[in-house]
mmCIF file of C-alpha atoms and ligand atoms in Angstrom:
data_model
loop_
_atom_site.group_PDB
_atom_site.id
_atom_site.type_symbol
_atom_site.label_atom_id
_atom_site.label_comp_id
_atom_site.label_asym_id
_atom_site.label_seq_id
_atom_site.Cartn_x
_atom_site.Cartn_y
_atom_site.Cartn_z
ATOM 1 C CA MET L 1406 0.189 0.407 -0.167
ATOM 2 C CA LYS L 1407 1.539 3.813 -1.361
ATOM 3 C CA GLN L 1408 1.621 6.193 1.420
ATOM 4 C CA ILE L 1409 -1.247 9.191 1.561
ATOM 5 C CA ILE L 1410 0.097 12.310 0.836
ATOM 6 C CA LEU L 1411 -3.131 14.825 1.023
ATOM 7 C CA THR L 1412 -3.325 18.805 1.400
ATOM 8 C CA GLY L 1413 -6.459 21.102 1.021
ATOM 9 C CA VAL L 1414 -6.752 24.462 -0.400
ATOM 10 C CA LYS L 1415 -8.788 26.948 0.924
ATOM 11 C CA PRO L 1416 -10.844 28.914 -1.949
ATOM 12 C CA THR L 1417 -10.334 32.516 -0.079
ATOM 13 C CA GLY L 1418 -9.076 34.840 -3.242
ATOM 14 C CA THR L 1419 -8.159 34.686 -6.915
ATOM 15 C CA PRO L 1420 -5.277 32.432 -7.471
ATOM 16 C CA HIS L 1421 -1.995 34.703 -7.696
ATOM 17 C CA ILE L 1422 1.717 34.257 -8.599
ATOM 18 C CA GLY L 1423 2.386 34.134 -4.959
ATOM 19 C CA ASN L 1424 0.141 31.062 -4.449
ATOM 20 C CA TYR L 1425 1.554 29.496 -7.832
ATOM 21 C CA LEU L 1426 5.099 29.849 -6.176
ATOM 22 C CA GLY L 1427 4.586 29.194 -2.898
ATOM 23 C CA ALA L 1428 2.123 26.172 -2.840
ATOM 24 C CA ILE L 1429 0.263 24.959 -6.552
ATOM 25 C CA LYS L 1430 3.889 24.254 -8.195
ATOM 26 C CA GLN L 1431 5.758 22.103 -5.375
ATOM 27 C CA ALA L 1432 2.101 20.179 -4.425
ATOM 28 C CA ILE L 1433 1.690 19.145 -8.265
ATOM 29 C CA ASP L 1434 6.045 18.077 -8.486
ATOM 30 C CA LEU L 1435 5.015 16.586 -5.380
ATOM 31 C CA SER L 1436 1.898 15.072 -7.160
ATOM 32 C CA LYS L 1437 3.855 13.041 -9.692
ATOM 33 C CA ASN L 1438 6.215 10.911 -7.179
ATOM 34 C CA ASP L 1439 4.720 7.229 -8.135
ATOM 35 C CA GLU L 1440 5.602 6.176 -4.354
ATOM 36 C CA TYR L 1441 2.800 8.025 -2.786
ATOM 37 C CA SER L 1442 -0.747 8.274 -3.224
ATOM 38 C CA THR L 1443 -2.066 11.970 -3.596
ATOM 39 C CA TYR L 1444 -5.377 13.780 -2.243
ATOM 40 C CA TYR L 1445 -6.002 17.347 -2.956
ATOM 41 C CA PHE L 1446 -9.435 18.885 -2.260
ATOM 42 C CA ILE L 1447 -10.853 22.230 -2.260
ATOM 43 C CA ALA L 1448 -11.355 22.925 1.555
ATOM 44 C CA ASP L 1449 -14.776 24.948 1.128
ATOM 45 C CA TYR L 1450 -16.325 24.167 4.360
ATOM 46 C CA HIS L 1451 -12.843 25.689 5.650
ATOM 47 C CA ALA L 1452 -13.430 28.838 3.545
ATOM 48 C CA LEU L 1453 -17.022 29.234 5.018
ATOM 49 C CA ASN L 1454 -15.939 31.394 8.022
ATOM 50 C CA SER L 1455 -13.877 33.852 6.080
ATOM 51 C CA LEU L 1456 -15.960 34.391 2.686
ATOM 52 C CA LYS L 1457 -18.745 37.285 3.057
ATOM 53 C CA THR L 1458 -21.232 35.919 -0.183
ATOM 54 C CA ARG L 1459 -22.349 32.871 -1.683
ATOM 55 C CA GLU L 1460 -21.047 34.373 -4.574
ATOM 56 C CA GLU L 1461 -17.799 34.133 -3.475
ATOM 57 C CA MET L 1462 -17.804 30.832 -2.536
ATOM 58 C CA ARG L 1463 -18.722 29.539 -6.371
ATOM 59 C CA ARG L 1464 -16.133 32.027 -7.522
ATOM 60 C CA TYR L 1465 -13.311 30.990 -5.666
ATOM 61 C CA THR L 1466 -13.686 27.305 -5.923
ATOM 62 C CA LYS L 1467 -14.776 27.640 -9.557
ATOM 63 C CA GLU L 1468 -11.199 29.463 -9.936
ATOM 64 C CA VAL L 1469 -9.578 27.609 -7.681
ATOM 65 C CA ALA L 1470 -10.121 24.265 -9.210
ATOM 66 C CA CYS L 1471 -9.540 25.618 -13.501
ATOM 67 C CA THR L 1472 -6.085 27.164 -11.401
ATOM 68 C CA TRP L 1473 -4.729 23.557 -10.619
ATOM 69 C CA LEU L 1474 -5.721 22.096 -13.603
ATOM 70 C CA ALA L 1475 -4.451 24.490 -15.630
ATOM 71 C CA CYS L 1476 -1.124 24.363 -13.610
ATOM 72 C CA GLY L 1477 -1.244 20.316 -14.314
ATOM 73 C CA LEU L 1478 -2.617 18.323 -11.541
ATOM 74 C CA ASP L 1479 -3.211 15.658 -13.463
ATOM 75 C CA PRO L 1480 -6.389 13.940 -11.816
ATOM 76 C CA GLU L 1481 -5.804 10.296 -13.407
ATOM 77 C CA LYS L 1482 -3.081 10.657 -10.535
ATOM 78 C CA VAL L 1483 -4.444 12.741 -8.314
ATOM 79 C CA VAL L 1484 -7.577 12.202 -6.205
ATOM 80 C CA PHE L 1485 -9.252 16.045 -6.197
ATOM 81 C CA TYR L 1486 -11.853 16.701 -5.076
ATOM 82 C CA ARG L 1487 -14.104 19.128 -2.787
ATOM 83 C CA GLN L 1488 -14.217 18.658 1.130
ATOM 84 C CA SER L 1489 -17.788 19.702 1.091
ATOM 85 C CA GLU L 1490 -18.790 16.782 -1.226
ATOM 86 C CA ILE L 1491 -17.395 13.860 1.234
ATOM 87 C CA HIS L 1492 -20.010 14.415 3.897
ATOM 88 C CA GLU L 1493 -18.019 11.431 6.060
ATOM 89 C CA THR L 1494 -15.641 14.435 6.902
ATOM 90 C CA THR L 1495 -18.213 16.917 8.673
ATOM 91 C CA GLU L 1496 -19.907 13.588 10.696
ATOM 92 C CA LEU L 1497 -15.558 12.408 11.450
ATOM 93 C CA CYS L 1498 -15.202 16.237 12.609
ATOM 94 C CA TRP L 1499 -18.420 15.490 15.640
ATOM 95 C CA ILE L 1500 -16.638 12.529 16.638
ATOM 96 C CA LEU L 1501 -13.225 13.867 17.037
ATOM 97 C CA MET L 1502 -14.961 17.007 19.039
ATOM 98 C CA ASN L 1503 -15.217 14.243 21.385
ATOM 99 C CA VAL L 1504 -11.448 14.110 21.846
ATOM 100 C CA THR L 1505 -10.108 17.338 21.492
ATOM 101 C CA PRO L 1506 -9.835 19.532 24.850
ATOM 102 C CA LYS L 1507 -10.865 23.036 24.518
ATOM 103 C CA GLY L 1508 -7.853 24.085 25.715
ATOM 104 C CA LEU L 1509 -5.984 22.951 22.690
ATOM 105 C CA MET L 1510 -8.830 25.009 20.385
ATOM 106 C CA ASP L 1511 -7.876 27.773 22.911
ATOM 107 C CA ARG L 1512 -4.352 27.757 21.883
ATOM 108 C CA ALA L 1513 -4.580 28.057 18.349
ATOM 109 C CA HIS L 1514 -2.665 30.769 16.621
ATOM 110 C CA ALA L 1515 -6.254 32.013 14.002
ATOM 111 C CA TYR L 1516 -7.751 31.926 17.134
ATOM 112 C CA LYS L 1517 -5.953 33.822 19.567
ATOM 113 C CA ALA L 1518 -4.758 36.298 17.303
ATOM 114 C CA CYS L 1519 -8.759 36.859 16.479
ATOM 115 C CA VAL L 1520 -9.330 37.371 20.249
ATOM 116 C CA GLN L 1521 -6.004 39.709 20.191
ATOM 117 C CA ALA L 1522 -6.955 42.010 17.952
ATOM 118 C CA ASN L 1523 -10.467 42.172 19.738
ATOM 119 C CA VAL L 1524 -8.731 42.720 23.269
ATOM 120 C CA GLU L 1525 -6.853 45.309 21.350
ATOM 121 C CA ASN L 1526 -9.174 47.183 20.080
ATOM 122 C CA GLY L 1527 -11.026 47.148 23.224
ATOM 123 C CA LYS L 1528 -13.471 45.018 21.742
ATOM 124 C CA ASP L 1529 -15.293 42.098 23.726
ATOM 125 C CA ALA L 1530 -12.463 39.056 22.845
ATOM 126 C CA ASP L 1531 -14.999 37.034 21.190
ATOM 127 C CA ASP L 1532 -16.085 39.907 18.838
ATOM 128 C CA GLY L 1533 -16.883 38.348 15.413
ATOM 129 C CA VAL L 1534 -15.679 34.805 16.401
ATOM 130 C CA ASN L 1535 -17.843 32.068 15.305
ATOM 131 C CA MET L 1536 -17.181 28.610 16.486
ATOM 132 C CA GLY L 1537 -16.553 27.875 12.523
ATOM 133 C CA LEU L 1538 -13.282 29.327 13.063
ATOM 134 C CA TYR L 1539 -12.759 27.724 16.800
ATOM 135 C CA ASN L 1540 -13.423 24.326 15.514
ATOM 136 C CA TYR L 1541 -11.329 24.925 12.354
ATOM 137 C CA PRO L 1542 -8.549 22.867 13.766
ATOM 138 C CA ILE L 1543 -10.494 19.863 14.066
ATOM 139 C CA LEU L 1544 -12.597 19.725 10.748
ATOM 140 C CA MET L 1545 -8.937 19.834 9.293
ATOM 141 C CA ALA L 1546 -8.106 17.126 11.289
ATOM 142 C CA ALA L 1547 -11.187 15.259 9.801
ATOM 143 C CA ASP L 1548 -10.096 16.151 6.368
ATOM 144 C CA ILE L 1549 -6.370 14.740 7.177
ATOM 145 C CA LEU L 1550 -7.690 11.517 9.517
ATOM 146 C CA LEU L 1551 -10.377 10.454 7.128
ATOM 147 C CA PHE L 1552 -7.981 9.657 4.320
ATOM 148 C CA ASN L 1553 -5.525 7.252 6.239
ATOM 149 C CA THR L 1554 -2.950 10.346 5.301
ATOM 150 C CA LYS L 1555 0.611 9.941 6.247
ATOM 151 C CA PHE L 1556 2.297 12.887 5.520
ATOM 152 C CA VAL L 1557 0.470 16.434 4.931
ATOM 153 C CA PRO L 1558 2.483 19.259 2.728
ATOM 154 C CA VAL L 1559 1.633 22.445 4.364
ATOM 155 C CA GLY L 1560 3.283 25.909 4.198
ATOM 156 C CA LEU L 1561 5.054 26.933 7.809
ATOM 157 C CA ASP L 1562 1.336 28.350 8.799
ATOM 158 C CA GLN L 1563 0.208 25.288 8.582
ATOM 159 C CA LYS L 1564 1.827 23.689 11.033
ATOM 160 C CA GLN L 1565 0.363 24.168 14.038
ATOM 161 C CA HIS L 1566 -3.130 22.738 12.680
ATOM 162 C CA CYS L 1567 -1.378 19.704 11.764
ATOM 163 C CA GLU L 1568 0.354 19.037 14.718
ATOM 164 C CA MET L 1569 -3.361 19.477 16.064
ATOM 165 C CA ALA L 1570 -4.265 16.653 14.029
ATOM 166 C CA ARG L 1571 -1.787 14.168 15.304
ATOM 167 C CA ASP L 1572 -2.209 15.315 18.649
ATOM 168 C CA ILE L 1573 -6.157 14.214 17.938
ATOM 169 C CA ALA L 1574 -5.336 10.571 16.246
ATOM 170 C CA LYS L 1575 -2.936 10.117 19.323
ATOM 171 C CA TYR L 1576 -6.080 11.166 21.710
ATOM 172 C CA PHE L 1577 -8.681 8.950 19.932
ATOM 173 C CA ASN L 1578 -5.772 6.036 19.671
ATOM 174 C CA LYS L 1579 -5.280 6.007 23.280
ATOM 175 C CA LYS L 1580 -9.066 5.974 24.370
ATOM 176 C CA TYR L 1581 -10.582 3.327 21.634
ATOM 177 C CA GLY L 1582 -7.604 1.559 20.212
ATOM 178 C CA TYR L 1583 -5.586 2.036 17.117
ATOM 179 C CA THR L 1584 -7.925 3.547 14.764
ATOM 180 C CA PHE L 1585 -6.399 6.686 12.775
ATOM 181 C CA VAL L 1586 -2.552 6.559 11.360
ATOM 182 C CA VAL L 1587 -1.084 9.574 12.973
ATOM 183 C CA PRO L 1588 0.313 12.111 10.281
ATOM 184 C CA GLN L 1589 3.458 13.948 9.693
ATOM 185 C CA GLU L 1590 3.567 16.992 8.575
ATOM 186 C CA LYS L 1591 5.811 18.241 5.516
ATOM 187 C CA ILE L 1592 6.819 21.627 5.009
ATOM 188 C CA GLN L 1593 6.774 22.870 2.211
ATOM 189 C CA GLU L 1594 9.958 25.008 2.384
ATOM 190 C CA LYS L 1595 9.570 28.396 0.054
ATOM 191 C CA THR L 1596 11.483 28.701 -2.975
ATOM 192 C CA ALA L 1597 10.513 32.363 -2.949
ATOM 193 C CA THR L 1598 8.659 34.708 -1.521
ATOM 194 C CA LEU L 1599 7.778 37.362 -4.278
ATOM 195 C CA LEU L 1600 6.876 40.966 -2.739
ATOM 196 C CA GLY L 1601 4.307 42.574 -4.064
ATOM 197 C CA LEU L 1602 3.955 45.135 -7.386
ATOM 198 C CA ASP L 1603 4.928 48.252 -4.572
ATOM 199 C CA GLY L 1604 7.957 46.088 -2.715
ATOM 200 C CA ARG L 1605 5.397 45.156 0.168
ATOM 201 C CA LYS L 1606 4.562 42.390 1.421
ATOM 202 C CA MET L 1607 1.989 40.573 -1.568
ATOM 203 C CA SER L 1608 -1.482 40.572 0.446
ATOM 204 C CA LYS L 1609 -5.018 41.010 -0.872
ATOM 205 C CA SER L 1610 -5.436 43.579 1.469
ATOM 206 C CA TYR L 1611 -2.770 45.847 -0.165
ATOM 207 C CA GLY L 1612 -3.872 45.067 -3.637
ATOM 208 C CA ASN L 1613 -0.646 44.605 -4.624
ATOM 209 C CA GLN L 1614 -1.171 40.947 -6.014
ATOM 210 C CA ILE L 1615 -0.523 39.869 -9.729
ATOM 211 C CA PRO L 1616 -3.302 37.245 -10.552
ATOM 212 C CA LEU L 1617 -2.194 34.120 -12.134
ATOM 213 C CA PHE L 1618 -3.772 34.413 -15.140
ATOM 214 C CA CYS L 1619 -5.105 37.681 -15.372
ATOM 215 C CA SER L 1620 -4.770 38.396 -19.659
ATOM 216 C CA GLU L 1621 -1.848 39.092 -21.113
ATOM 217 C CA ALA L 1622 -2.513 43.053 -20.970
ATOM 218 C CA GLU L 1623 -3.299 43.216 -17.322
ATOM 219 C CA LEU L 1624 0.142 41.111 -17.302
ATOM 220 C CA LYS L 1625 2.443 43.717 -18.797
ATOM 221 C CA LYS L 1626 -0.019 46.575 -17.168
ATOM 222 C CA LEU L 1627 1.016 45.122 -13.632
ATOM 223 C CA ILE L 1628 4.507 44.892 -14.763
ATOM 224 C CA MET L 1629 4.950 48.198 -15.616
ATOM 225 C CA SER L 1630 3.895 49.499 -12.607
ATOM 226 C CA ILE L 1631 6.344 47.945 -10.462
ATOM 227 C CA LYS L 1632 7.731 49.806 -8.209
ATOM 228 C CA THR L 1633 11.114 51.005 -8.913
ATOM 229 C CA ASP L 1634 13.999 53.351 -8.027
ATOM 230 C CA SER L 1635 15.389 56.579 -9.782
ATOM 231 C CA THR L 1636 18.272 55.164 -11.023
ATOM 232 C CA LEU L 1637 19.090 56.632 -14.917
ATOM 233 C CA PRO L 1638 18.686 54.442 -18.219
ATOM 234 C CA THR L 1639 22.052 53.528 -18.701
ATOM 235 C CA GLU L 1640 22.775 52.671 -14.692
ATOM 236 C CA PRO L 1641 23.279 49.203 -13.250
ATOM 237 C CA LYS L 1642 20.361 48.418 -11.812
ATOM 238 C CA SER L 1643 19.689 46.873 -8.327
ATOM 239 C CA LYS L 1644 19.657 42.947 -8.354
ATOM 240 C CA THR L 1645 17.434 42.613 -4.921
ATOM 241 C CA SER L 1646 14.769 45.452 -6.779
ATOM 242 C CA THR L 1647 11.693 43.187 -7.123
ATOM 243 C CA VAL L 1648 11.942 43.252 -11.247
ATOM 244 C CA PHE L 1649 15.241 41.487 -10.481
ATOM 245 C CA GLU L 1650 13.603 38.823 -8.054
ATOM 246 C CA TYR L 1651 10.633 37.984 -10.131
ATOM 247 C CA ILE L 1652 13.431 37.870 -12.985
ATOM 248 C CA LYS L 1653 15.278 34.904 -10.965
ATOM 249 C CA VAL L 1654 11.864 32.721 -10.448
ATOM 250 C CA PHE L 1655 10.510 32.488 -13.865
ATOM 251 C CA ALA L 1656 13.746 32.938 -15.773
ATOM 252 C CA SER L 1657 15.764 29.874 -17.131
ATOM 253 C CA PRO L 1658 19.203 29.814 -15.949
ATOM 254 C CA GLU L 1659 20.271 31.162 -19.610
ATOM 255 C CA LYS L 1660 18.173 33.820 -19.434
ATOM 256 C CA LEU L 1661 18.947 34.751 -15.956
ATOM 257 C CA ALA L 1662 22.679 34.767 -16.160
ATOM 258 C CA GLU L 1663 21.936 37.207 -19.752
ATOM 259 C CA MET L 1664 19.740 39.452 -17.176
ATOM 260 C CA ASP L 1665 22.239 39.071 -14.411
ATOM 261 C CA ARG L 1666 25.010 40.496 -16.858
ATOM 262 C CA ARG L 1667 22.600 43.351 -18.325
ATOM 263 C CA PHE L 1668 21.829 44.440 -14.785
ATOM 264 C CA ASP L 1669 25.164 45.261 -14.021
ATOM 265 C CA GLU L 1670 25.763 46.792 -17.478
ATOM 266 C CA GLY L 1671 22.976 48.991 -17.127
ATOM 267 C CA LEU L 1672 19.564 48.893 -18.837
ATOM 268 C CA SER L 1673 16.648 51.108 -18.427
ATOM 269 C CA TRP L 1674 13.564 50.014 -16.620
ATOM 270 C CA ALA L 1675 11.201 50.130 -19.338
ATOM 271 C CA GLU L 1676 13.619 47.889 -20.803
ATOM 272 C CA ALA L 1677 13.843 45.101 -17.902
ATOM 273 C CA LYS L 1678 10.342 45.406 -16.906
ATOM 274 C CA GLN L 1679 9.474 44.312 -21.004
ATOM 275 C CA GLU L 1680 11.691 41.355 -20.632
ATOM 276 C CA LEU L 1681 10.546 40.564 -17.146
ATOM 277 C CA PHE L 1682 7.126 40.163 -19.200
ATOM 278 C CA ASN L 1683 8.259 38.391 -22.016
ATOM 279 C CA ILE L 1684 9.891 35.789 -19.561
ATOM 280 C CA MET L 1685 6.484 35.854 -17.167
ATOM 281 C CA ASN L 1686 4.012 35.201 -20.189
ATOM 282 C CA GLU L 1687 6.253 32.629 -21.969
ATOM 283 C CA VAL L 1688 5.922 30.451 -18.572
ATOM 284 C CA ILE L 1689 2.053 31.596 -17.741
ATOM 285 C CA SER L 1690 0.664 31.446 -20.943
ATOM 286 C CA PRO L 1691 0.378 27.892 -21.811
ATOM 287 C CA MET L 1692 -1.243 27.326 -18.214
ATOM 288 C CA ARG L 1693 -3.361 30.553 -19.054
ATOM 289 C CA GLU L 1694 -4.743 28.884 -22.122
ATOM 290 C CA LYS L 1695 -5.694 25.792 -20.041
ATOM 291 C CA TYR L 1696 -7.580 28.144 -17.748
ATOM 292 C CA ASN L 1697 -9.183 30.126 -19.781
ATOM 293 C CA TYR L 1698 -10.293 26.395 -21.321
ATOM 294 C CA TYR L 1699 -11.784 25.262 -18.276
ATOM 295 C CA MET L 1700 -12.978 28.308 -17.240
ATOM 296 C CA GLU L 1701 -15.643 28.026 -20.316
ATOM 297 C CA HIS L 1702 -16.104 24.688 -20.142
ATOM 298 C CA TYR L 1703 -16.607 24.027 -16.668
ATOM 299 C CA GLY L 1704 -18.719 21.066 -16.683
ATOM 300 C CA GLU L 1705 -15.847 19.110 -17.341
ATOM 301 C CA VAL L 1706 -14.175 20.402 -14.095
ATOM 302 C CA GLU L 1707 -17.133 19.302 -12.330
ATOM 303 C CA GLU L 1708 -17.190 16.189 -13.625
ATOM 304 C CA ILE L 1709 -13.370 15.611 -12.802
ATOM 305 C CA LEU L 1710 -14.349 16.831 -9.433
ATOM 306 C CA LYS L 1711 -17.310 14.081 -9.168
ATOM 307 C CA LYS L 1712 -15.188 11.340 -10.422
ATOM 308 C CA GLY L 1713 -12.553 12.440 -7.125
ATOM 309 C CA GLU L 1714 -15.776 12.566 -5.005
ATOM 310 C CA HIS L 1715 -16.509 8.736 -6.087
ATOM 311 C CA LYS L 1716 -12.953 7.627 -4.930
ATOM 312 C CA ALA L 1717 -12.840 9.489 -1.917
ATOM 313 C CA ARG L 1718 -15.691 8.514 -0.953
ATOM 314 C CA GLU L 1719 -14.378 4.632 -0.496
ATOM 315 C CA ILE L 1720 -11.768 5.175 1.438
ATOM 316 C CA ALA L 1721 -13.299 7.815 3.444
ATOM 317 C CA ARG L 1722 -16.820 5.175 4.364
ATOM 318 C CA GLU L 1723 -14.379 2.713 5.418
ATOM 319 C CA THR L 1724 -12.490 4.996 7.777
ATOM 320 C CA LEU L 1725 -15.550 6.430 9.242
ATOM 321 C CA GLU L 1726 -17.185 2.880 9.659
ATOM 322 C CA ARG L 1727 -13.747 1.845 11.808
ATOM 323 C CA ALA L 1728 -14.483 5.393 13.682
ATOM 324 C CA ARG L 1729 -17.970 4.184 14.435
ATOM 325 C CA ARG L 1730 -17.492 1.248 15.551
ATOM 326 C CA ALA L 1731 -14.810 2.148 17.946
ATOM 327 C CA VAL L 1732 -16.512 4.250 19.550
ATOM 328 C CA GLY L 1733 -19.604 1.938 19.649
ATOM 329 C CA VAL L 1734 -22.433 3.713 18.160
ATOM 330 C CA ILE L 1735 -22.762 0.272 15.356
ATOM 331 C CA GLU L 1736 -21.662 -3.078 16.297
HETATM 332 N N1 LIG N 2497 -6.206 25.041 6.585
HETATM 333 C C1 LIG N 2497 -5.902 24.986 5.425
HETATM 334 C C2 LIG N 2497 -5.156 26.634 4.671
HETATM 335 O O1 LIG N 2497 -5.337 27.102 5.372
HETATM 336 C C3 LIG N 2497 -6.417 24.602 4.295
HETATM 337 C C4 LIG N 2497 -6.808 22.932 5.255
HETATM 338 C C5 LIG N 2497 -7.915 22.660 4.926
HETATM 339 C C6 LIG N 2497 -6.036 21.812 4.244
HETATM 340 N N2 LIG N 2497 -7.866 21.124 4.812
HETATM 341 C C7 LIG N 2497 -6.318 20.752 5.490
HETATM 342 C C8 LIG N 2497 -4.792 21.393 4.385
HETATM 343 C C9 LIG N 2497 -6.100 19.579 5.783
HETATM 344 C C10 LIG N 2497 -3.971 20.385 4.726
HETATM 345 C C11 LIG N 2497 -4.335 19.022 5.070
HETATM 346 O O2 LIG N 2497 -3.738 26.371 3.719
#
């Protein structure tokens, strides 16, 4: 039996190039390793407590699904599904709540950050905190434990959640006998942290992101708007600049060597940005074509997700039954 790798993606925004480099690309590369069975899913129920409208849920779910397929996720290899379709998840979540100490949830970073912000703003500590936020780590444990997951590839921000899933598995196994595989996080080292267009951290709230699949014209416009210094067109250009950082990430080794030399010799920012556009567009445009195709033929994507759900449900059923038997609600 192959070991299982599983990760979830929250549909909370339009995927941007930071998401691609930080998570999507690595996860897809990992899924090509035949040593593992891979389960990747859209964590729509996890997104529920941060999305404001149903339209956002519809839109981001669609965009995220199309993005992963466009970036090369192979649905023959990866079990790709929507979390909310696997009803076993929420059922297991309830069972797991009963072995999860409240104190463990009180220590969750996301919840604590919310409370702290409230206190700092002179509000009631639990202002705006709903039980979806509070129980978030237990739902995540259910996602993970349901599939006998061994490894969970995630960014550092999800380390604590994975540790909690591991703790919850152990609490359960201790009380009811061995039932769940005890999972292990696999922290994805950041290959690069791309700054936003204005040189600050790339963030939705700063509006300085580059959507991964904006149109070619939009991509060009955004690249041209990257903040630069006021060196003259003939002067050498900084290699700690945002423009060069992007070049480093997207260019082939040969192109990078060429750009490195030209930055030393001096070129105008306009030329540098034009080069950057060409470099990025070459990488992105084949994926963009697929993305646009899937967005226009979303029925095909839904078919793919449905197939994934069927495969996922086989294991989900088995595990849930094991858990229900362990706690004694069935014989
Ligand atoms: N909480 C994760 C995030 O915000 C998403 C997620 C939900 C997840 N369920 C998961 C990741 C299970 C790994 C495994 O990014």
